[in-house]
PDB file of C-alpha atoms in Angstrom:
ATOM      1  CA  MET U  61       9.927  -6.590 -18.752  1.00  0.00           C
ATOM      2  CA  SER U  62       9.246  -3.251 -18.822  1.00  0.00           C
ATOM      3  CA  THR U  63       6.311  -0.753 -17.177  1.00  0.00           C
ATOM      4  CA  ARG U  64       3.612  -0.085 -20.288  1.00  0.00           C
ATOM      5  CA  LEU U  65       1.073   2.969 -19.751  1.00  0.00           C
ATOM      6  CA  PHE U  66      -1.927   3.242 -21.031  1.00  0.00           C
ATOM      7  CA  SER U  67      -5.025   5.663 -21.419  1.00  0.00           C
ATOM      8  CA  PHE U  68      -8.573   5.657 -20.853  1.00  0.00           C
ATOM      9  CA  SER U  69     -10.705   6.942 -23.713  1.00  0.00           C
ATOM     10  CA  GLY U  70     -14.021   6.463 -22.194  1.00  0.00           C
ATOM     11  CA  GLU U  71     -14.349   2.728 -24.357  1.00  0.00           C
ATOM     12  CA  ALA U  72     -10.954   1.617 -24.302  1.00  0.00           C
ATOM     13  CA  LEU U  73      -7.086   1.828 -23.342  1.00  0.00           C
ATOM     14  CA  GLY U  74      -4.868   3.160 -25.769  1.00  0.00           C
ATOM     15  CA  ALA U  75      -0.844   2.475 -25.516  1.00  0.00           C
ATOM     16  CA  ILE U  76       1.061   6.194 -24.823  1.00  0.00           C
ATOM     17  CA  GLU U  77       4.154   5.983 -26.373  1.00  0.00           C
ATOM     18  CA  TRP U  78       5.284   9.364 -25.803  1.00  0.00           C
ATOM     19  CA  CYS U  79       8.816   9.159 -23.677  1.00  0.00           C
ATOM     20  CA  ASP U  80       7.684  10.693 -20.366  1.00  0.00           C
ATOM     21  CA  PRO U  81       5.184   8.523 -18.866  1.00  0.00           C
ATOM     22  CA  VAL U  82       5.382  10.605 -15.820  1.00  0.00           C
ATOM     23  CA  ALA U  83       4.052  13.508 -17.305  1.00  0.00           C
ATOM     24  CA  GLY U  84       0.715  15.069 -15.503  1.00  0.00           C
ATOM     25  CA  GLU U  85       0.307  15.658 -11.736  1.00  0.00           C
ATOM     26  CA  THR U  86      -1.028  12.291 -10.185  1.00  0.00           C
ATOM     27  CA  LEU U  87      -3.753  13.102  -8.065  1.00  0.00           C
ATOM     28  CA  VAL U  88      -5.006   9.870  -7.312  1.00  0.00           C
ATOM     29  CA  ALA U  89      -3.371   6.205  -7.755  1.00  0.00           C
ATOM     30  CA  ASP U  90      -3.905   2.589  -6.489  1.00  0.00           C
ATOM     31  CA  SER U  91      -2.178  -0.526  -6.733  1.00  0.00           C
ATOM     32  CA  TRP U  92      -2.124  -4.141  -5.407  1.00  0.00           C
ATOM     33  CA  ARG U  93       0.029  -7.200  -6.071  1.00  0.00           C
ATOM     34  CA  VAL U  94      -1.433 -10.226  -8.865  1.00  0.00           C
ATOM     35  CA  GLU U  95       0.016 -13.194  -8.926  1.00  0.00           C
ATOM     36  CA  SER U  96      -1.417 -15.746 -11.265  1.00  0.00           C
ATOM     37  CA  GLY U  97      -4.364 -14.085 -11.897  1.00  0.00           C
ATOM     38  CA  GLN U  98      -5.365 -13.407  -8.172  1.00  0.00           C
ATOM     39  CA  ALA U  99      -4.844 -10.543  -5.766  1.00  0.00           C
ATOM     40  CA  VAL U 100      -6.050  -9.608  -1.815  1.00  0.00           C
ATOM     41  CA  ALA U 101      -9.366  -7.463  -1.182  1.00  0.00           C
ATOM     42  CA  LEU U 102      -9.448  -6.420  -4.718  1.00  0.00           C
ATOM     43  CA  GLU U 103     -12.645  -4.817  -4.107  1.00  0.00           C
ATOM     44  CA  ARG U 104     -11.379  -2.523  -1.252  1.00  0.00           C
ATOM     45  CA  HIS U 105      -8.583  -1.299  -3.862  1.00  0.00           C
ATOM     46  CA  ARG U 106     -11.616  -0.367  -6.082  1.00  0.00           C
ATOM     47  CA  ASP U 107     -13.721   1.250  -3.403  1.00  0.00           C
ATOM     48  CA  ARG U 108     -10.461   3.770  -2.228  1.00  0.00           C
ATOM     49  CA  PHE U 109      -9.841   4.502  -5.835  1.00  0.00           C
ATOM     50  CA  PHE U 110     -13.201   5.284  -6.593  1.00  0.00           C
ATOM     51  CA  ALA U 111     -13.960   7.405  -3.410  1.00  0.00           C
ATOM     52  CA  SER U 112     -10.715   9.786  -3.928  1.00  0.00           C
ATOM     53  CA  ALA U 113     -11.632   9.784  -8.249  1.00  0.00           C
ATOM     54  CA  VAL U 114     -15.052  11.163  -7.435  1.00  0.00           C
ATOM     55  CA  ASN U 115     -13.570  14.284  -5.907  1.00  0.00           C
ATOM     56  CA  TYR U 116     -12.022  15.032  -9.454  1.00  0.00           C
ATOM     57  CA  GLY U 117     -15.288  15.097 -11.094  1.00  0.00           C
ATOM     58  CA  LEU U 118     -15.152  11.577 -12.642  1.00  0.00           C
ATOM     59  CA  ASP U 119     -18.844   9.675 -12.559  1.00  0.00           C
ATOM     60  CA  SER U 120     -19.290   6.176 -11.120  1.00  0.00           C
ATOM     61  CA  ALA U 121     -20.315   5.079 -14.691  1.00  0.00           C
ATOM     62  CA  ARG U 122     -16.847   6.534 -16.055  1.00  0.00           C
ATOM     63  CA  LEU U 123     -14.913   4.956 -13.029  1.00  0.00           C
ATOM     64  CA  SER U 124     -16.733   1.198 -13.172  1.00  0.00           C
ATOM     65  CA  ALA U 125     -16.108   1.200 -17.434  1.00  0.00           C
ATOM     66  CA  PHE U 126     -12.378   2.401 -16.776  1.00  0.00           C
ATOM     67  CA  TRP U 127     -11.820  -0.107 -13.763  1.00  0.00           C
ATOM     68  CA  ASP U 128     -13.794  -2.900 -15.617  1.00  0.00           C
ATOM     69  CA  THR U 129     -10.989  -2.531 -18.946  1.00  0.00           C
ATOM     70  CA  ALA U 130      -8.393  -2.295 -16.548  1.00  0.00           C
ATOM     71  CA  ILE U 131      -8.443  -5.516 -14.640  1.00  0.00           C
ATOM     72  CA  ALA U 132      -9.247  -7.346 -18.007  1.00  0.00           C
ATOM     73  CA  ALA U 133      -6.125  -6.209 -19.124  1.00  0.00           C
ATOM     74  CA  ILE U 134      -4.138  -7.516 -16.510  1.00  0.00           C
ATOM     75  CA  PRO U 135      -2.305 -10.565 -17.362  1.00  0.00           C
ATOM     76  CA  LEU U 136      -3.883 -13.817 -15.682  1.00  0.00           C
ATOM     77  CA  GLU U 137      -0.053 -15.399 -15.670  1.00  0.00           C
ATOM     78  CA  GLY U 138       3.010 -14.033 -14.082  1.00  0.00           C
ATOM     79  CA  SER U 139       3.448 -11.254 -10.962  1.00  0.00           C
ATOM     80  CA  TRP U 140       2.582  -8.107 -11.744  1.00  0.00           C
ATOM     81  CA  PHE U 141       1.920  -5.054  -9.690  1.00  0.00           C
ATOM     82  CA  PRO U 142      -0.570  -3.095 -11.632  1.00  0.00           C
ATOM     83  CA  ARG U 143      -1.627   0.562 -11.204  1.00  0.00           C
ATOM     84  CA  VAL U 144      -5.002   2.767 -11.686  1.00  0.00           C
ATOM     85  CA  GLU U 145      -4.443   6.508 -11.867  1.00  0.00           C
ATOM     86  CA  VAL U 146      -6.140   9.937 -12.202  1.00  0.00           C
ATOM     87  CA  VAL U 147      -3.848  12.148 -13.897  1.00  0.00           C
ATOM     88  CA  ALA U 148      -4.027  15.771 -14.346  1.00  0.00           C
ATOM     89  CA  THR U 149      -3.939  16.967 -17.818  1.00  0.00           C
ATOM     90  CA  PRO U 150      -5.018  20.177 -20.044  1.00  0.00           C
ATOM     91  CA  GLY U 151      -8.323  18.560 -21.015  1.00  0.00           C
ATOM     92  CA  GLY U 152      -8.704  17.651 -17.909  1.00  0.00           C
ATOM     93  CA  PRO U 153      -8.282  14.392 -14.924  1.00  0.00           C
ATOM     94  CA  THR U 154      -7.513  11.673 -17.103  1.00  0.00           C
ATOM     95  CA  LEU U 155      -7.617   8.208 -16.355  1.00  0.00           C
ATOM     96  CA  ARG U 156      -4.465   5.906 -16.972  1.00  0.00           C
ATOM     97  CA  TYR U 157      -3.547   2.271 -16.447  1.00  0.00           C
ATOM     98  CA  ARG U 158       0.336   0.798 -15.613  1.00  0.00           C
ATOM     99  CA  GLU U 159       1.133  -2.792 -16.291  1.00  0.00           C
ATOM    100  CA  ARG U 160       3.898  -3.298 -14.550  1.00  0.00           C
ATOM    101  CA  PRO U 161       5.848  -6.331 -13.202  1.00  0.00           C
ATOM    102  CA  ALA U 162       5.972  -6.946  -9.669  1.00  0.00           C
ATOM    103  CA  PRO U 163       9.524  -7.278  -7.974  1.00  0.00           C
ATOM    104  CA  ALA U 164      10.207 -10.354  -5.750  1.00  0.00           C
ATOM    105  CA  TRP U 165       8.399 -10.787  -2.396  1.00  0.00           C
ATOM    106  CA  ILE U 166      10.246  -9.462   0.517  1.00  0.00           C
ATOM    107  CA  SER U 167       9.635 -10.417   4.230  1.00  0.00           C
ATOM    108  CA  ASP U 168      11.500  -7.841   6.279  1.00  0.00           C
ATOM    109  CA  ALA U 169      12.364  -4.620   6.626  1.00  0.00           C
ATOM    110  CA  VAL U 170      14.580  -2.418   8.801  1.00  0.00           C
ATOM    111  CA  VAL U 171      12.919   1.129   9.607  1.00  0.00           C
ATOM    112  CA  ALA U 172      14.155   4.643  10.606  1.00  0.00           C
ATOM    113  CA  ILE U 173      12.381   7.957  11.628  1.00  0.00           C
ATOM    114  CA  ALA U 174      11.731  10.121   8.551  1.00  0.00           C
ATOM    115  CA  GLU U 175      13.312  13.894   8.980  1.00  0.00           C
ATOM    116  CA  HIS U 176      10.217  15.281   8.584  1.00  0.00           C
ATOM    117  CA  ASP U 177       6.351  14.963   7.421  1.00  0.00           C
ATOM    118  CA  PRO U 178       6.165  15.976   3.359  1.00  0.00           C
ATOM    119  CA  ARG U 179       2.588  14.689   2.983  1.00  0.00           C
ATOM    120  CA  THR U 180       0.372  17.503   1.467  1.00  0.00           C
ATOM    121  CA  THR U 181      -2.733  14.941   0.734  1.00  0.00           C
ATOM    122  CA  PRO U 182      -2.349  12.673   3.668  1.00  0.00           C
ATOM    123  CA  LEU U 183      -5.688  10.920   3.301  1.00  0.00           C
ATOM    124  CA  THR U 184      -5.795  10.750  -0.879  1.00  0.00           C
ATOM    125  CA  LYS U 185      -2.449   8.124  -2.400  1.00  0.00           C
ATOM    126  CA  GLY U 186      -1.165   9.468  -5.314  1.00  0.00           C
ATOM    127  CA  PRO U 187      -0.073  13.120  -5.297  1.00  0.00           C
ATOM    128  CA  ASP U 188       2.566  12.351  -2.229  1.00  0.00           C
ATOM    129  CA  LEU U 189       4.216   9.697  -4.189  1.00  0.00           C
ATOM    130  CA  GLU U 190       7.011  11.154  -5.426  1.00  0.00           C
ATOM    131  CA  VAL U 191       8.020  13.358  -2.026  1.00  0.00           C
ATOM    132  CA  LEU U 192       7.376   9.514  -0.313  1.00  0.00           C
ATOM    133  CA  MET U 193       9.728   7.900  -2.336  1.00  0.00           C
ATOM    134  CA  ALA U 194      12.503  10.581  -1.461  1.00  0.00           C
ATOM    135  CA  LEU U 195      11.745  10.059   1.737  1.00  0.00           C
ATOM    136  CA  ARG U 196      12.284   6.730   1.512  1.00  0.00           C
ATOM    137  CA  ARG U 197      15.651   7.291  -0.219  1.00  0.00           C
ATOM    138  CA  SER U 198      16.620   9.644   2.637  1.00  0.00           C
ATOM    139  CA  VAL U 199      17.230   6.680   5.391  1.00  0.00           C
ATOM    140  CA  ALA U 200      18.742   4.436   2.669  1.00  0.00           C
ATOM    141  CA  PRO U 201      22.480   5.547   4.075  1.00  0.00           C
ATOM    142  CA  THR U 202      21.611   4.385   7.542  1.00  0.00           C
ATOM    143  CA  GLY U 203      20.485   0.727   5.903  1.00  0.00           C
ATOM    144  CA  ALA U 204      16.830   1.602   6.385  1.00  0.00           C
ATOM    145  CA  THR U 205      14.605   0.186   3.898  1.00  0.00           C
ATOM    146  CA  GLU U 206      11.118   1.843   4.735  1.00  0.00           C
ATOM    147  CA  ALA U 207      11.165   5.606   6.497  1.00  0.00           C
ATOM    148  CA  LEU U 208       8.769   6.228   9.380  1.00  0.00           C
ATOM    149  CA  ILE U 209       6.939   9.556   9.628  1.00  0.00           C
ATOM    150  CA  VAL U 210       6.389  10.279  13.288  1.00  0.00           C
ATOM    151  CA  SER U 211       4.428  13.007  15.253  1.00  0.00           C
ATOM    152  CA  ALA U 212       5.781  15.452  16.948  1.00  0.00           C
ATOM    153  CA  GLU U 213       4.889  13.397  20.021  1.00  0.00           C
ATOM    154  CA  GLY U 214       6.909  10.897  19.418  1.00  0.00           C
ATOM    155  CA  GLU U 215       3.940   8.614  17.947  1.00  0.00           C
ATOM    156  CA  ILE U 216       4.453   6.582  14.294  1.00  0.00           C
ATOM    157  CA  ILE U 217       1.622   7.906  11.773  1.00  0.00           C
ATOM    158  CA  GLU U 218       2.849   5.338   9.044  1.00  0.00           C
ATOM    159  CA  GLY U 219       5.699   4.520   7.134  1.00  0.00           C
ATOM    160  CA  ALA U 220       6.666   6.240   3.493  1.00  0.00           C
ATOM    161  CA  TYR U 221       5.135   3.704   1.233  1.00  0.00           C
ATOM    162  CA  SER U 222       3.270   1.285   4.010  1.00  0.00           C
ATOM    163  CA  THR U 223       0.852   0.966   7.077  1.00  0.00           C
ATOM    164  CA  ILE U 224       2.612   0.141  10.345  1.00  0.00           C
ATOM    165  CA  VAL U 225       1.067  -1.717  13.059  1.00  0.00           C
ATOM    166  CA  MET U 226       2.608  -3.142  16.283  1.00  0.00           C
ATOM    167  CA  ILE U 227       2.114  -6.042  18.724  1.00  0.00           C
ATOM    168  CA  PRO U 228       3.659  -5.301  22.238  1.00  0.00           C
ATOM    169  CA  PRO U 229       5.553  -7.680  24.233  1.00  0.00           C
ATOM    170  CA  GLY U 230       3.736 -10.503  24.875  1.00  0.00           C
ATOM    171  CA  GLY U 231       1.252 -10.550  21.996  1.00  0.00           C
ATOM    172  CA  HIS U 232      -2.016 -10.333  23.188  1.00  0.00           C
ATOM    173  CA  GLU U 233      -3.098  -7.622  20.976  1.00  0.00           C
ATOM    174  CA  LEU U 234      -2.784  -5.754  17.445  1.00  0.00           C
ATOM    175  CA  ARG U 235      -2.103  -2.495  18.076  1.00  0.00           C
ATOM    176  CA  VAL U 236      -3.161   0.019  15.103  1.00  0.00           C
ATOM    177  CA  VAL U 237      -2.617   3.762  14.647  1.00  0.00           C
ATOM    178  CA  PRO U 238      -6.000   5.613  15.326  1.00  0.00           C
ATOM    179  CA  SER U 239      -8.241   6.046  12.578  1.00  0.00           C
ATOM    180  CA  SER U 240      -8.470   9.902  13.723  1.00  0.00           C
ATOM    181  CA  VAL U 241      -4.747   9.967  12.720  1.00  0.00           C
ATOM    182  CA  PRO U 242      -4.637  11.420   8.814  1.00  0.00           C
ATOM    183  CA  ARG U 243      -3.359   8.699   7.037  1.00  0.00           C
ATOM    184  CA  ILE U 244      -3.765   6.522   3.886  1.00  0.00           C
ATOM    185  CA  PRO U 245      -6.966   4.302   4.766  1.00  0.00           C
ATOM    186  CA  SER U 246      -4.781   1.146   4.351  1.00  0.00           C
ATOM    187  CA  VAL U 247      -6.727  -1.779   2.696  1.00  0.00           C
ATOM    188  CA  THR U 248      -3.597  -4.511   4.007  1.00  0.00           C
ATOM    189  CA  GLU U 249      -4.144  -3.085   7.540  1.00  0.00           C
ATOM    190  CA  ALA U 250      -8.424  -3.643   7.355  1.00  0.00           C
ATOM    191  CA  VAL U 251      -8.039  -7.352   5.807  1.00  0.00           C
ATOM    192  CA  ILE U 252      -5.454  -7.852   8.525  1.00  0.00           C
ATOM    193  CA  ARG U 253      -7.566  -6.470  11.575  1.00  0.00           C
ATOM    194  CA  GLU U 254     -10.022  -8.935  10.186  1.00  0.00           C
ATOM    195  CA  ILE U 255      -7.825 -11.831  10.389  1.00  0.00           C
ATOM    196  CA  ALA U 256      -7.293 -11.107  14.302  1.00  0.00           C
ATOM    197  CA  GLN U 257     -10.851 -10.593  15.156  1.00  0.00           C
ATOM    198  CA  ALA U 258     -10.795 -13.992  13.353  1.00  0.00           C
ATOM    199  CA  ARG U 259      -8.930 -15.205  15.601  1.00  0.00           C
ATOM    200  CA  GLY U 260      -9.964 -13.673  18.552  1.00  0.00           C
ATOM    201  CA  ILE U 261      -7.097 -11.288  19.091  1.00  0.00           C
ATOM    202  CA  PRO U 262      -8.308  -7.654  20.272  1.00  0.00           C
ATOM    203  CA  VAL U 263      -7.375  -5.375  17.913  1.00  0.00           C
ATOM    204  CA  LEU U 264      -6.770  -1.374  20.060  1.00  0.00           C
ATOM    205  CA  GLU U 265      -6.690   1.644  17.734  1.00  0.00           C
ATOM    206  CA  ALA U 266      -3.766   3.514  20.359  1.00  0.00           C
ATOM    207  CA  PRO U 267      -0.750   5.618  19.527  1.00  0.00           C
ATOM    208  CA  ILE U 268       2.316   3.533  18.709  1.00  0.00           C
ATOM    209  CA  ALA U 269       4.477   5.610  20.667  1.00  0.00           C
ATOM    210  CA  LEU U 270       8.342   5.478  20.114  1.00  0.00           C
ATOM    211  CA  ASP U 271       8.964   4.791  23.705  1.00  0.00           C
ATOM    212  CA  ALA U 272       6.485   1.558  24.059  1.00  0.00           C
ATOM    213  CA  LEU U 273       8.626  -0.278  21.189  1.00  0.00           C
ATOM    214  CA  GLU U 274      11.079  -1.792  22.989  1.00  0.00           C
ATOM    215  CA  GLY U 275      10.731  -5.716  22.937  1.00  0.00           C
ATOM    216  CA  ALA U 276       7.537  -5.035  20.530  1.00  0.00           C
ATOM    217  CA  ASP U 277       6.869  -6.585  17.227  1.00  0.00           C
ATOM    218  CA  LEU U 278       6.501  -4.313  14.172  1.00  0.00           C
ATOM    219  CA  TRP U 279       5.017  -4.972  11.112  1.00  0.00           C
ATOM    220  CA  VAL U 280       4.891  -2.965   8.086  1.00  0.00           C
ATOM    221  CA  LEU U 281       1.956  -3.240   5.621  1.00  0.00           C
ATOM    222  CA  SER U 282       1.664  -2.987   2.246  1.00  0.00           C
ATOM    223  CA  ALA U 283      -0.403  -4.204  -0.620  1.00  0.00           C
ATOM    224  CA  LEU U 284       3.061  -5.160  -2.458  1.00  0.00           C
ATOM    225  CA  HIS U 285       4.130  -7.689  -0.190  1.00  0.00           C
ATOM    226  CA  GLY U 286       1.839  -8.059   2.896  1.00  0.00           C
ATOM    227  CA  ILE U 287       3.083  -7.876   5.925  1.00  0.00           C
ATOM    228  CA  ARG U 288       6.906  -7.260   6.254  1.00  0.00           C
ATOM    229  CA  ILE U 289       8.478  -7.527   9.766  1.00  0.00           C
ATOM    230  CA  ALA U 290      11.093  -5.111  10.952  1.00  0.00           C
ATOM    231  CA  THR U 291      14.338  -6.525  12.172  1.00  0.00           C
ATOM    232  CA  ASP U 292      15.842  -3.284  13.255  1.00  0.00           C
ATOM    233  CA  PHE U 293      15.316   0.182  14.306  1.00  0.00           C
ATOM    234  CA  ARG U 294      18.081   2.082  12.831  1.00  0.00           C
ATOM    235  CA  GLY U 295      18.656   4.344  15.899  1.00  0.00           C
ATOM    236  CA  GLY U 296      15.579   3.348  17.287  1.00  0.00           C
ATOM    237  CA  PRO U 297      14.086   0.934  20.629  1.00  0.00           C
ATOM    238  CA  ARG U 298      15.072  -2.722  20.182  1.00  0.00           C
ATOM    239  CA  LEU U 299      12.797  -4.680  18.615  1.00  0.00           C
ATOM    240  CA  SER U 300      11.504  -8.068  19.016  1.00  0.00           C
ATOM    241  CA  PRO U 301      10.639  -9.670  15.739  1.00  0.00           C
ATOM    242  CA  ASP U 302       8.520 -13.005  15.789  1.00  0.00           C
ATOM    243  CA  ILE U 303       9.457 -14.583  12.485  1.00  0.00           C
ATOM    244  CA  ALA U 304       7.590 -17.710  12.360  1.00  0.00           C
ATOM    245  CA  ARG U 305       4.143 -15.502  13.965  1.00  0.00           C
ATOM    246  CA  ARG U 306       4.720 -13.047  10.489  1.00  0.00           C
ATOM    247  CA  ASP U 307       5.231 -16.148   8.650  1.00  0.00           C
ATOM    248  CA  ASN U 308       1.791 -17.615   9.827  1.00  0.00           C
ATOM    249  CA  TRP U 309      -0.116 -14.495   9.197  1.00  0.00           C
ATOM    250  CA  GLN U 310       1.273 -13.916   6.162  1.00  0.00           C
ATOM    251  CA  ALA U 311       0.209 -17.262   4.799  1.00  0.00           C
ATOM    252  CA  GLN U 312      -3.708 -16.178   6.058  1.00  0.00           C
ATOM    253  CA  TRP U 313      -3.685 -12.840   4.437  1.00  0.00           C
ATOM    254  CA  TRP U 314      -2.541 -14.374   1.030  1.00  0.00           C
ATOM    255  CA  ALA U 315      -5.352 -16.801   1.695  1.00  0.00           C
ATOM    256  CA  THR U 316      -7.614 -14.729   1.339  1.00  0.00           C
ATOM    257  CA  ARG U 317      -7.050 -13.814  -2.314  1.00  0.00           C
ATOM    258  CA  HIS U 318      -9.600 -14.170  -4.950  1.00  0.00           C
ATOM    259  CA  LYS U 319      -9.125 -14.688  -9.027  1.00  0.00           C
ATOM    260  CA  LEU U 320      -9.424 -11.146 -11.022  1.00  0.00           C
ATOM    261  CA  ARG U 321     -11.857 -12.509 -13.121  1.00  0.00           C
TER     262      ARG U 321
END
């Protein structure tokens, strides 16, 4: 199955048949995994998408109509990774929906430090997606599957397509990048934080410094795979991945899913 692309007219989705499905600058984008008509934290994805889309003159009524129409179009059988978008066009910002099959689940990741930070809109998901994919590809020759954006002070900001959280040696707290650091507000991180709080595990907003990662458990979070555990840090500190802990938390994250409709 391949990606299908649709444009929203204000009342319905119309298939886009032209040959270049990526033409037009992506201003806002959001996506999430759907399995058999169920997804995690869909309302949070909606809120994040709306919060960015209104900055381009799209009113809440049009956004709500688009959202409801897009959700109704997602197949209720199979594995999907739908994407909603605001795209710059000659006629103004246009709402689009991509129907995409989801890739197979991945439970682990190999990380490496990115050579630079290419982000131009660190608080909005969409405009930087292409340069972030290039960033991920740039570390692939090392065997890494995710690139880590790191500050000049040697502190992790986020992954190219992920949010990073850390469990220090001993496993007594969940450490997350401070909210004051410019990065995409992560839906998956928000759910994981709630799980930690429900378990009585302290959530600490504190820098995740590279020199504090020795022997730590590093998680790579995304709406596509949930929790991937970093099994190796190429050219970096030695990690201590706890696979059983990851699997336990992953099951609880996925257990929060709800039906789309």
